[in-house]
Amino acid sequence: MLPDFLIRATIAGLGVALIAAPLGCFVVWRRMAYFGEATAHAALLGIALSLALELPIFGGTLLAALLMAYTVSQLSGRGLASDTLLGVSAHAGLAVGLVVASFLSGVRIDLMAYLFGDILAVSISDLYTIWIGVIFVLLLIYWRWSPMLVSTLNEELAYSNGINPKKEKLILTIALAVTVAVSIKVVGLLLISALLIIPAAAARNTSSTPETMVIITALVGIISAISGLQFSYLFNTPPGPSIVCVSIAFFLFLSSKNIWKFR
Amino acid sequence: MCVVPAQILNQVTLINIKDITVKYGEHIVLDKVSLDVAPGEIVTIVGPNGSGKTSLVKTIIGALTYDSGSLIIKNNLRIGYIPQRLNIDHTLPMTVQRFLNLTHRLTKDECLKALSAAGASGLLEAQMSNLSGGQFQRVLLARALQGDPEILILDEATQSLDQAGSADFYKQIESVRDKKGCAVLMISHELHVVMSASDKVICLNGHVCCSGAPEAVAIMPEYHDLFGTGTDGTLALYRHNHDHRHDNPVRSAEVSD
């Protein structure tokens, strides 16, 4: 029989793997890898501020991620190259967050838990938070799937079909911020991008349509979450990084054919 | 040139643009441009680089906002749009069949029919990123024709094709117009191919330099100021008689993965 904490961890991991699949695919297709990173790093600032102001941590994280995601997506294309802008924002979020956290005397802040995740300490109420977020994001993506896909392909094509790609981008941004906020507990903010990108990258070469890619991504994510947690339990390794390592193994295995081809 | 039946022309215009001005910051891209497209009409916009051709099309489909003037589009106008460039990121898997289904639900049979009508049969299972330039444009055309469009809008749709290929492509557009009766609004550099098929030519350089029937525009001084006479008095109204094809759709089976 598995211990309770491992069962809770698995349920949390499954939820995060499920939403990371469609979001991760969009992040890969739209070349937004740095964007995910910036949003995740801003979450640390959110955590530090909500501890300082004694606000609920989840709310603070979500708000900071939303603000960062929105600001960056509005600023992109105005002057600075997008990756420079994202590099600045991502590290600003991280550095300012760490500095603000250091001022919090009297509040015990377990930085490691936020940076690398603390999935084994997931409580029942965390599970509720995670799964409400998961269901919200899945419904949102399901509802907007087609217009989001068309906008990703070509903005003018979207406009000519009566779709507003700016609106779709905003919805994607919101979904990404929620995903970041619910994933922090599971893999920590340093590895959220890994969770988004690696399963999607692993699925690319075995998929022929966007939809099959999302399904295979979800499968890779789910298997990585379950076996990563088992691995971490058996060998006493950190759970978040273990999950990511399993997905990297998937990536190497599934793309080995292509890696050989390009040699 | 195909003569448009009068009763079609008498219906409401599809697009009615009057004195539209578009600015990027302080820079005026379109200066009081007016343009009408009637049902079934082929209208071609020609102009040098940076003359605002693409901005005009973007304004029409609603991707750009205009600063003054009026833009009246027929209610719920069904647009079949073929973009200038459509880069499908290598990370985004997309079969031709899925692409055709992008904005309209189609059965497999309907997809096959659409492809063969566009001269691209045998490509159903191919990945979009593995298609040749000519095949890609045909698939774009097949997709644009779904949902029975009232107007096809083409933004330099033949940029990636060679001369015979683009002549071929425009022939296809013409035959689609003749069969379906949809209007066509296109932007092009390729004057010699385009002009012969158009009902109306708009010569754009920020403002409308001249416009009218292709034969009339070709001898207007404004037109020659813009494009020069050196290379091509001949180019302007060259009627293409191509007796051979270069782009062979049957080749497709080898390219698909």
Short mmCIF file of C-alpha atoms in Angstrom, two decimals:
data_model
loop_
_atom_site.label_atom_id
_atom_site.label_comp_id
_atom_site.label_asym_id
_atom_site.label_seq_id
_atom_site.Cartn_x
_atom_site.Cartn_y
_atom_site.Cartn_z
CA MET A 1 0.00 0.00 0.00
CA LEU A 2 1.30 3.43 -0.95
CA PRO A 3 1.58 6.06 1.77
CA ASP A 4 -1.08 8.80 1.71
CA PHE A 5 1.33 11.58 0.92
CA LEU A 6 2.45 9.73 -2.20
CA ILE A 7 -1.15 9.27 -3.35
CA ARG A 8 -1.84 12.97 -2.86
CA ALA A 9 1.37 13.81 -4.69
CA THR A 10 0.37 11.58 -7.58
CA ILE A 11 -3.07 13.16 -7.89
CA ALA A 12 -1.47 16.62 -7.88
CA GLY A 13 1.12 15.52 -10.45
CA LEU A 14 -1.59 14.11 -12.75
CA GLY A 15 -3.50 17.38 -12.70
CA VAL A 16 -0.44 19.42 -13.55
CA ALA A 17 0.58 17.00 -16.32
CA LEU A 18 -2.92 17.34 -17.80
CA ILE A 19 -2.88 21.13 -18.10
CA ALA A 20 0.79 21.33 -18.99
CA ALA A 21 0.00 19.31 -22.13
CA PRO A 22 -2.11 21.78 -24.15
CA LEU A 23 -0.31 24.79 -22.66
CA GLY A 24 3.10 23.26 -23.34
CA CYS A 25 2.13 22.58 -26.95
CA PHE A 26 1.09 26.20 -27.45
CA VAL A 27 4.28 27.40 -25.75
CA VAL A 28 6.34 25.28 -28.15
CA TRP A 29 4.32 26.17 -31.27
CA ARG A 30 4.36 29.88 -30.56
CA ARG A 31 7.99 29.87 -29.40
CA MET A 32 7.07 31.20 -26.02
CA ALA A 33 9.49 29.16 -23.91
CA TYR A 34 11.00 32.25 -22.33
CA PHE A 35 7.56 33.65 -21.81
CA GLY A 36 6.66 30.69 -19.58
CA GLU A 37 9.89 31.18 -17.71
CA ALA A 38 9.27 34.89 -17.10
CA THR A 39 5.78 34.15 -15.83
CA ALA A 40 7.09 31.46 -13.51
CA HIS A 41 9.85 33.64 -12.12
CA ALA A 42 7.45 36.48 -11.47
CA ALA A 43 5.56 34.05 -9.26
CA LEU A 44 8.42 34.17 -6.72
CA LEU A 45 7.91 37.90 -6.36
CA GLY A 46 4.22 37.17 -5.88
CA ILE A 47 4.99 34.65 -3.15
CA ALA A 48 7.35 37.01 -1.33
CA LEU A 49 4.88 39.90 -1.49
CA SER A 50 1.92 37.84 -0.34
CA LEU A 51 3.94 36.58 2.63
CA ALA A 52 4.95 40.16 3.46
CA LEU A 53 1.39 41.42 3.19
CA GLU A 54 -0.10 38.29 4.77
CA LEU A 55 -2.25 37.52 1.75
CA PRO A 56 -3.11 34.03 0.52
CA ILE A 57 -0.08 32.68 -1.33
CA PHE A 58 -1.98 31.14 -4.23
CA GLY A 59 -3.76 34.42 -4.96
CA GLY A 60 -0.54 36.43 -4.79
CA THR A 61 1.25 33.99 -7.08
CA LEU A 62 -1.57 34.04 -9.59
CA LEU A 63 -1.76 37.82 -9.57
CA ALA A 64 2.00 38.27 -10.05
CA ALA A 65 2.06 35.68 -12.85
CA LEU A 66 -0.91 37.34 -14.56
CA LEU A 67 0.62 40.80 -14.29
CA MET A 68 3.96 39.61 -15.65
CA ALA A 69 2.37 37.63 -18.48
CA TYR A 70 0.14 40.52 -19.46
CA THR A 71 2.88 43.15 -19.28
CA VAL A 72 5.31 41.11 -21.31
CA SER A 73 2.78 40.24 -23.99
CA GLN A 74 1.79 43.92 -24.29
CA LEU A 75 5.39 45.15 -24.41
CA SER A 76 6.64 42.64 -26.93
CA GLY A 77 7.13 44.16 -30.36
CA ARG A 78 7.77 47.64 -28.94
CA GLY A 79 11.43 48.41 -29.24
CA LEU A 80 13.45 45.79 -27.41
CA ALA A 81 13.78 42.40 -29.01
CA SER A 82 11.32 40.03 -27.46
CA ASP A 83 13.83 37.58 -26.04
CA THR A 84 15.85 40.39 -24.48
CA LEU A 85 12.74 41.79 -22.89
CA LEU A 86 11.77 38.37 -21.59
CA GLY A 87 15.27 37.74 -20.28
CA VAL A 88 15.16 41.00 -18.37
CA SER A 89 11.68 40.34 -16.97
CA ALA A 90 12.34 36.74 -16.00
CA HIS A 91 15.46 37.50 -14.04
CA ALA A 92 14.02 40.68 -12.59
CA GLY A 93 11.14 38.61 -11.19
CA LEU A 94 13.52 36.08 -9.71
CA ALA A 95 16.07 38.53 -8.28
CA VAL A 96 13.58 41.01 -6.84
CA GLY A 97 11.57 38.11 -5.43
CA LEU A 98 14.65 36.71 -3.66
CA VAL A 99 15.59 40.10 -2.26
CA VAL A 100 12.07 40.83 -1.01
CA ALA A 101 11.98 37.37 0.56
CA SER A 102 15.20 38.09 2.47
CA PHE A 103 13.57 41.10 4.14
CA LEU A 104 10.86 38.92 5.60
CA SER A 105 12.28 38.47 9.09
CA GLY A 106 10.01 36.56 11.38
CA VAL A 107 8.27 34.78 8.52
CA ARG A 108 9.73 31.41 7.83
CA ILE A 109 10.03 31.13 4.09
CA ASP A 110 11.16 27.83 2.68
CA LEU A 111 12.73 29.02 -0.55
CA MET A 112 13.73 25.56 -1.65
CA ALA A 113 10.09 24.48 -1.60
CA TYR A 114 9.13 27.27 -3.97
CA LEU A 115 12.13 27.00 -6.25
CA PHE A 116 12.09 23.23 -6.63
CA GLY A 117 8.61 22.24 -5.55
CA ASP A 118 7.33 20.37 -2.55
CA ILE A 119 4.98 17.85 -4.06
CA LEU A 120 5.26 15.38 -1.16
CA ALA A 121 3.81 18.01 1.17
CA VAL A 122 0.68 18.57 -0.93
CA SER A 123 -2.35 18.77 1.38
CA ILE A 124 -5.98 17.99 0.64
CA SER A 125 -6.75 21.69 0.34
CA ASP A 126 -3.80 22.11 -2.06
CA LEU A 127 -5.34 19.33 -4.12
CA TYR A 128 -8.61 21.25 -4.32
CA THR A 129 -6.78 24.39 -5.43
CA ILE A 130 -4.77 22.51 -8.03
CA TRP A 131 -7.75 20.66 -9.48
CA ILE A 132 -10.00 23.71 -9.60
CA GLY A 133 -7.23 25.40 -11.58
CA VAL A 134 -6.82 22.32 -13.78
CA ILE A 135 -10.51 22.10 -14.62
CA PHE A 136 -10.70 25.84 -15.27
CA VAL A 137 -7.76 25.76 -17.68
CA LEU A 138 -8.94 22.61 -19.47
CA LEU A 139 -12.41 24.07 -20.04
CA LEU A 140 -10.91 27.33 -21.24
CA ILE A 141 -8.63 25.58 -23.73
CA TYR A 142 -11.37 23.24 -24.91
CA TRP A 143 -13.68 26.20 -25.49
CA ARG A 144 -11.11 28.30 -27.38
CA TRP A 145 -9.16 25.49 -29.05
CA SER A 146 -9.97 26.16 -32.67
CA PRO A 147 -9.60 29.97 -32.67
CA MET A 148 -6.39 29.68 -30.63
CA LEU A 149 -4.97 27.23 -33.13
CA VAL A 150 -5.86 29.42 -36.11
CA SER A 151 -4.35 32.47 -34.37
CA THR A 152 -1.18 30.49 -33.70
CA LEU A 153 -0.88 29.56 -37.37
CA ASN A 154 -1.39 33.01 -38.85
CA GLU A 155 -2.90 36.19 -37.42
CA GLU A 156 -4.29 37.49 -40.71
CA LEU A 157 -5.92 34.14 -41.38
CA ALA A 158 -7.56 34.46 -37.98
CA TYR A 159 -8.81 37.99 -38.66
CA SER A 160 -10.24 36.96 -42.02
CA ASN A 161 -12.29 34.31 -40.24
CA GLY A 162 -13.65 36.74 -37.70
CA ILE A 163 -11.27 35.63 -34.94
CA ASN A 164 -9.44 38.26 -32.89
CA PRO A 165 -5.94 36.86 -32.28
CA LYS A 166 -5.24 39.45 -29.58
CA LYS A 167 -8.14 38.12 -27.53
CA GLU A 168 -6.95 34.53 -28.03
CA LYS A 169 -3.46 35.52 -26.94
CA LEU A 170 -4.87 37.10 -23.79
CA ILE A 171 -6.84 33.95 -22.97
CA LEU A 172 -3.71 31.88 -23.52
CA THR A 173 -1.82 34.23 -21.22
CA ILE A 174 -4.41 33.79 -18.48
CA ALA A 175 -4.34 30.01 -18.87
CA LEU A 176 -0.56 30.07 -18.64
CA ALA A 177 -0.60 32.18 -15.47
CA VAL A 178 -3.07 29.80 -13.80
CA THR A 179 -0.94 26.83 -14.87
CA VAL A 180 2.16 28.41 -13.35
CA ALA A 181 0.34 29.19 -10.12
CA VAL A 182 -0.93 25.63 -9.63
CA SER A 183 2.34 24.00 -10.73
CA ILE A 184 4.66 25.71 -8.27
CA LYS A 185 3.87 23.27 -5.49
CA VAL A 186 4.54 20.33 -7.80
CA VAL A 187 7.80 21.11 -9.60
CA GLY A 188 8.79 24.52 -8.27
CA LEU A 189 9.12 27.65 -10.30
CA LEU A 190 12.55 26.85 -11.71
CA LEU A 191 11.30 23.71 -13.42
CA ILE A 192 7.84 24.80 -14.62
CA SER A 193 9.15 25.59 -18.08
CA ALA A 194 10.67 22.11 -18.21
CA LEU A 195 7.30 20.60 -17.42
CA LEU A 196 5.68 22.65 -20.18
CA ILE A 197 8.25 22.16 -22.89
CA ILE A 198 9.83 18.74 -22.52
CA PRO A 199 6.74 16.50 -22.84
CA ALA A 200 5.55 18.58 -25.81
CA ALA A 201 8.96 18.34 -27.47
CA ALA A 202 8.96 14.58 -26.84
CA ALA A 203 5.55 14.23 -28.49
CA ARG A 204 6.37 16.24 -31.60
CA ASN A 205 7.94 13.50 -33.69
CA THR A 206 5.25 10.94 -33.06
CA SER A 207 2.32 13.23 -33.88
CA SER A 208 0.70 14.11 -37.17
CA THR A 209 -1.88 16.66 -36.04
CA PRO A 210 -2.03 19.27 -33.26
CA GLU A 211 -4.63 17.23 -31.39
CA THR A 212 -2.65 13.99 -31.37
CA MET A 213 0.35 15.98 -30.19
CA VAL A 214 -1.59 17.28 -27.18
CA ILE A 215 -2.80 13.77 -26.32
CA ILE A 216 0.68 12.24 -26.58
CA THR A 217 2.08 15.15 -24.59
CA ALA A 218 -0.47 14.48 -21.86
CA LEU A 219 0.44 10.77 -21.82
CA VAL A 220 4.15 11.56 -21.58
CA GLY A 221 3.44 14.03 -18.78
CA ILE A 222 1.23 11.61 -16.83
CA ILE A 223 3.67 8.71 -17.09
CA SER A 224 6.54 11.01 -16.15
CA ALA A 225 4.66 12.26 -13.09
CA ILE A 226 3.75 8.78 -11.85
CA SER A 227 7.09 7.11 -12.49
CA GLY A 228 9.10 10.15 -11.40
CA LEU A 229 7.33 10.09 -8.04
CA GLN A 230 7.90 6.34 -7.66
CA PHE A 231 11.56 6.81 -8.51
CA SER A 232 11.87 9.63 -6.01
CA TYR A 233 10.17 7.50 -3.30
CA LEU A 234 12.36 4.45 -3.95
CA PHE A 235 15.71 6.21 -4.30
CA ASN A 236 15.04 9.19 -2.08
CA THR A 237 15.67 11.74 -4.83
CA PRO A 238 13.95 15.17 -5.06
CA PRO A 239 10.50 14.52 -6.63
CA GLY A 240 10.16 17.55 -8.97
CA PRO A 241 13.52 17.06 -10.68
CA SER A 242 12.88 13.30 -10.83
CA ILE A 243 9.65 13.90 -12.77
CA VAL A 244 11.50 16.18 -15.17
CA CYS A 245 14.27 13.58 -15.60
CA VAL A 246 11.78 10.91 -16.64
CA SER A 247 10.28 13.26 -19.24
CA ILE A 248 13.77 13.98 -20.54
CA ALA A 249 14.28 10.23 -20.95
CA PHE A 250 11.04 10.16 -22.95
CA PHE A 251 12.25 13.02 -25.10
CA LEU A 252 15.54 11.29 -25.85
CA PHE A 253 13.84 7.99 -26.60
CA LEU A 254 11.10 9.42 -28.83
CA SER A 255 13.36 11.74 -30.78
CA SER A 256 16.31 9.36 -31.08
CA LYS A 257 15.28 8.60 -34.65
CA ASN A 258 15.55 12.26 -35.59
CA ILE A 259 18.69 12.87 -33.62
CA TRP A 260 20.35 10.07 -35.58
CA LYS A 261 19.02 11.47 -38.83
CA PHE A 262 20.64 14.86 -38.24
CA ARG A 263 24.06 13.48 -37.33
CA MET B 1 -10.99 38.08 -69.79
CA CYS B 2 -14.28 36.89 -68.49
CA VAL B 3 -17.16 39.30 -68.68
CA VAL B 4 -19.05 39.62 -65.43
CA PRO B 5 -22.81 39.27 -65.86
CA ALA B 6 -24.50 42.60 -65.27
CA GLN B 7 -27.02 41.32 -62.74
CA ILE B 8 -24.20 40.29 -60.42
CA LEU B 9 -22.59 43.71 -60.62
CA ASN B 10 -25.84 45.38 -59.72
CA GLN B 11 -25.99 43.72 -56.30
CA VAL B 12 -24.65 45.40 -53.19
CA THR B 13 -20.89 45.91 -53.25
CA LEU B 14 -18.95 43.54 -51.02
CA ILE B 15 -16.34 46.04 -49.95
CA ASN B 16 -16.70 49.78 -50.07
CA ILE B 17 -13.73 51.84 -48.96
CA LYS B 18 -13.83 55.60 -49.03
CA ASP B 19 -10.92 57.93 -48.32
CA ILE B 20 -9.32 55.63 -45.83
CA THR B 21 -6.17 56.80 -44.05
CA VAL B 22 -3.93 54.50 -42.05
CA LYS B 23 -0.93 55.66 -40.00
CA TYR B 24 1.85 53.83 -38.24
CA GLY B 25 2.68 56.43 -35.63
CA GLU B 26 3.31 59.59 -37.63
CA HIS B 27 4.03 57.73 -40.84
CA ILE B 28 1.12 57.74 -43.28
CA VAL B 29 0.84 54.35 -44.93
CA LEU B 30 -2.44 54.79 -46.76
CA ASP B 31 -3.56 58.24 -47.79
CA LYS B 32 -7.25 58.65 -48.64
CA VAL B 33 -7.55 55.39 -50.50
CA SER B 34 -10.88 54.47 -52.06
CA LEU B 35 -11.81 51.11 -53.47
CA ASP B 36 -14.92 49.12 -54.34
CA VAL B 37 -15.27 45.42 -54.91
CA ALA B 38 -18.49 44.17 -56.48
CA PRO B 39 -19.61 40.53 -56.40
CA GLY B 40 -17.80 38.41 -58.98
CA GLU B 41 -15.25 41.08 -59.79
CA ILE B 42 -11.49 40.51 -59.99
CA VAL B 43 -9.70 43.53 -58.56
CA THR B 44 -5.92 43.70 -58.54
CA ILE B 45 -3.84 46.02 -56.43
CA VAL B 46 -0.37 46.69 -57.78
CA GLY B 47 2.31 48.91 -56.35
CA PRO B 48 5.98 48.97 -55.39
CA ASN B 49 7.30 47.70 -52.06
CA GLY B 50 6.13 49.81 -49.16
CA SER B 51 3.23 51.24 -51.11
CA GLY B 52 0.73 50.05 -48.51
CA LYS B 53 -0.73 47.09 -50.40
CA THR B 54 -0.54 44.69 -47.50
CA SER B 55 -1.72 47.38 -45.07
CA LEU B 56 -4.78 47.88 -47.24
CA VAL B 57 -5.63 44.19 -47.14
CA LYS B 58 -4.98 44.06 -43.40
CA THR B 59 -7.34 46.97 -42.93
CA ILE B 60 -10.03 45.21 -44.93
CA ILE B 61 -9.86 42.02 -42.86
CA GLY B 62 -9.78 44.02 -39.65
CA ALA B 63 -6.19 43.38 -38.62
CA LEU B 64 -5.35 47.09 -38.78
CA THR B 65 -7.42 49.99 -37.56
CA TYR B 66 -7.79 53.04 -39.76
CA ASP B 67 -7.51 56.65 -38.67
CA SER B 68 -10.10 58.24 -40.91
CA GLY B 69 -12.40 57.49 -43.81
CA SER B 70 -15.03 54.79 -44.03
CA LEU B 71 -14.90 51.07 -44.57
CA ILE B 72 -18.15 49.28 -45.28
CA ILE B 73 -18.04 45.53 -45.53
CA LYS B 74 -21.12 43.55 -46.48
CA ASN B 75 -22.66 41.96 -43.40
CA ASN B 76 -21.14 38.57 -42.55
CA LEU B 77 -19.01 38.65 -45.67
CA ARG B 78 -17.51 35.19 -46.18
CA ILE B 79 -13.82 35.73 -46.88
CA GLY B 80 -11.44 33.12 -48.27
CA TYR B 81 -8.03 34.48 -47.37
CA ILE B 82 -4.67 33.38 -48.75
CA PRO B 83 -1.86 35.03 -46.82
CA GLN B 84 1.40 36.30 -48.24
CA ARG B 85 3.37 33.86 -46.22
CA LEU B 86 2.24 31.11 -43.95
CA ASN B 87 5.07 29.64 -41.98
CA ILE B 88 3.94 26.57 -40.18
CA ASP B 89 6.44 26.14 -37.37
CA HIS B 90 8.24 22.85 -37.62
CA THR B 91 7.11 22.02 -34.08
CA LEU B 92 3.45 22.20 -35.12
CA PRO B 93 2.38 18.95 -36.77
CA MET B 94 -0.31 19.54 -39.37
CA THR B 95 -1.55 17.20 -42.05
CA VAL B 96 -3.18 18.64 -45.15
CA GLN B 97 -6.47 17.08 -44.07
CA ARG B 98 -6.32 18.76 -40.66
CA PHE B 99 -5.38 22.06 -42.26
CA LEU B 100 -8.41 21.96 -44.55
CA ASN B 101 -10.52 21.40 -41.45
CA LEU B 102 -9.11 24.41 -39.70
CA THR B 103 -12.10 26.72 -39.96
CA HIS B 104 -14.76 24.48 -41.48
CA ARG B 105 -15.65 20.93 -40.53
CA LEU B 106 -15.15 18.68 -43.53
CA THR B 107 -15.52 14.95 -44.06
CA LYS B 108 -12.68 13.02 -45.63
CA ASP B 109 -14.58 12.89 -48.92
CA GLU B 110 -15.06 16.64 -48.94
CA CYS B 111 -11.34 17.09 -48.30
CA LEU B 112 -10.48 14.81 -51.21
CA LYS B 113 -12.87 16.70 -53.44
CA ALA B 114 -11.47 20.07 -52.38
CA LEU B 115 -7.91 18.90 -53.05
CA SER B 116 -8.66 17.52 -56.49
CA ALA B 117 -10.53 20.71 -57.40
CA ALA B 118 -7.44 22.69 -56.42
CA GLY B 119 -5.18 20.37 -58.38
CA ALA B 120 -3.55 18.86 -55.31
CA SER B 121 -4.90 15.34 -55.08
CA GLY B 122 -2.92 12.71 -53.24
CA LEU B 123 -1.75 15.13 -50.55
CA LEU B 124 -4.35 14.35 -47.89
CA GLU B 125 -1.99 12.67 -45.43
CA ALA B 126 1.08 14.79 -46.20
CA GLN B 127 2.54 17.13 -43.60
CA MET B 128 2.14 20.79 -44.54
CA SER B 129 5.81 21.45 -43.81
CA ASN B 130 6.87 18.88 -46.41
CA LEU B 131 4.95 20.38 -49.34
CA SER B 132 6.61 22.17 -52.23
CA GLY B 133 5.80 25.83 -52.85
CA GLY B 134 3.25 25.05 -55.56
CA GLN B 135 1.55 22.31 -53.58
CA PHE B 136 1.39 24.57 -50.55
CA GLN B 137 -0.34 27.35 -52.48
CA ARG B 138 -2.86 24.89 -53.91
CA VAL B 139 -3.67 23.61 -50.45
CA LEU B 140 -4.07 27.19 -49.23
CA LEU B 141 -6.46 27.80 -52.12
CA ALA B 142 -8.39 24.62 -51.35
CA ARG B 143 -8.80 25.76 -47.74
CA ALA B 144 -9.78 29.28 -48.70
CA LEU B 145 -12.55 27.90 -50.93
CA GLN B 146 -14.26 26.08 -48.06
CA GLY B 147 -17.41 27.62 -46.68
CA ASP B 148 -18.37 29.02 -50.07
CA PRO B 149 -16.57 32.38 -49.87
CA GLU B 150 -18.06 35.47 -51.48
CA ILE B 151 -14.62 36.93 -51.94
CA LEU B 152 -11.12 35.52 -52.22
CA ILE B 153 -8.39 37.77 -50.89
CA LEU B 154 -4.85 36.98 -52.00
CA ASP B 155 -1.86 38.80 -50.60
CA GLU B 156 0.99 38.18 -53.03
CA ALA B 157 -0.02 34.57 -52.99
CA THR B 158 2.42 33.50 -55.67
CA GLN B 159 5.60 34.86 -54.17
CA SER B 160 7.13 31.42 -53.78
CA LEU B 161 6.20 30.19 -57.25
CA ASP B 162 8.10 30.44 -60.52
CA GLN B 163 6.53 32.22 -63.49
CA ALA B 164 4.80 29.22 -65.00
CA GLY B 165 3.65 28.14 -61.57
CA SER B 166 2.10 31.49 -60.75
CA ALA B 167 0.51 31.81 -64.19
CA ASP B 168 -0.99 28.43 -63.53
CA PHE B 169 -2.15 29.47 -60.10
CA TYR B 170 -3.87 32.59 -61.41
CA LYS B 171 -5.57 30.53 -64.10
CA GLN B 172 -6.95 28.40 -61.33
CA ILE B 173 -8.19 31.49 -59.50
CA GLU B 174 -9.89 32.67 -62.67
CA SER B 175 -11.60 29.33 -63.19
CA VAL B 176 -12.73 29.29 -59.57
CA ARG B 177 -14.24 32.72 -60.06
CA ASP B 178 -15.99 31.57 -63.21
CA LYS B 179 -17.36 28.47 -61.51
CA LYS B 180 -18.32 29.90 -58.14
CA GLY B 181 -18.87 33.52 -59.05
CA CYS B 182 -16.90 34.80 -56.05
CA ALA B 183 -15.10 38.10 -56.21
CA VAL B 184 -11.31 38.20 -56.07
CA LEU B 185 -9.18 40.88 -54.49
CA MET B 186 -5.50 40.35 -55.02
CA ILE B 187 -2.20 42.04 -54.50
CA SER B 188 0.59 41.34 -56.85
CA HIS B 189 3.93 42.29 -58.24
CA GLU B 190 3.49 40.07 -61.23
CA LEU B 191 1.85 42.55 -63.49
CA HIS B 192 1.99 40.59 -66.69
CA VAL B 193 0.08 37.63 -65.32
CA VAL B 194 -2.28 39.53 -63.15
CA MET B 195 -3.36 42.30 -65.41
CA SER B 196 -4.74 40.11 -68.12
CA ALA B 197 -7.14 38.43 -65.72
CA SER B 198 -8.39 41.48 -63.84
CA ASP B 199 -11.55 43.47 -64.28
CA LYS B 200 -10.07 46.42 -62.44
CA VAL B 201 -6.54 47.44 -61.51
CA ILE B 202 -5.69 49.78 -58.67
CA CYS B 203 -2.25 51.24 -58.80
CA LEU B 204 -1.21 52.06 -55.26
CA ASN B 205 1.63 54.10 -53.88
CA GLY B 206 0.40 55.29 -50.51
CA HIS B 207 -2.45 56.88 -52.42
CA VAL B 208 -4.30 55.57 -55.46
CA CYS B 209 -2.18 56.66 -58.44
CA CYS B 210 -4.51 55.43 -61.08
CA SER B 211 -7.17 52.82 -61.53
CA GLY B 212 -9.41 51.34 -64.14
CA ALA B 213 -9.53 48.50 -66.62
CA PRO B 214 -6.13 46.84 -67.13
CA GLU B 215 -5.76 48.00 -70.73
CA ALA B 216 -6.48 51.57 -69.71
CA VAL B 217 -4.15 51.55 -66.70
CA ALA B 218 -1.30 50.08 -68.69
CA ILE B 219 -1.05 53.18 -70.87
CA MET B 220 -1.57 55.73 -68.11
CA PRO B 221 1.48 57.95 -67.42
CA GLU B 222 1.11 57.50 -63.62
CA TYR B 223 1.49 53.78 -64.10
CA HIS B 224 4.67 54.20 -66.08
CA ASP B 225 6.05 56.67 -63.55
CA LEU B 226 5.60 54.04 -60.90
CA PHE B 227 6.87 50.98 -62.70
CA GLY B 228 9.02 52.45 -65.43
CA THR B 229 8.77 51.68 -69.09
CA GLY B 230 12.26 50.33 -69.53
CA THR B 231 11.80 46.72 -68.65
CA ASP B 232 8.40 46.40 -69.70
CA GLY B 233 6.11 48.00 -71.88
CA THR B 234 5.85 44.43 -73.02
CA LEU B 235 5.42 42.98 -69.57
CA ALA B 236 2.38 45.04 -68.76
CA LEU B 237 -0.11 43.49 -71.07
CA TYR B 238 1.52 40.27 -71.98
CA ARG B 239 -1.12 37.61 -72.35
CA HIS B 240 0.28 34.37 -71.15
CA ASN B 241 0.04 31.38 -73.44
CA HIS B 242 1.73 28.63 -71.59
CA ASP B 243 1.51 25.29 -73.25
CA HIS B 244 3.42 23.34 -70.67
CA ARG B 245 3.24 22.84 -66.91
CA HIS B 246 6.14 22.81 -64.50
CA ASP B 247 4.50 22.09 -61.24
CA ASN B 248 3.20 18.59 -61.32
CA PRO B 249 0.81 17.74 -58.48
CA VAL B 250 1.25 14.00 -59.02
CA ARG B 251 4.79 14.27 -57.72
CA SER B 252 3.31 14.84 -54.31
CA ALA B 253 3.19 11.21 -53.22
CA GLU B 254 6.97 11.10 -53.06
CA VAL B 255 7.23 14.20 -50.95
CA SER B 256 4.76 13.28 -48.25
CA ASP B 257 6.17 11.54 -45.24
#
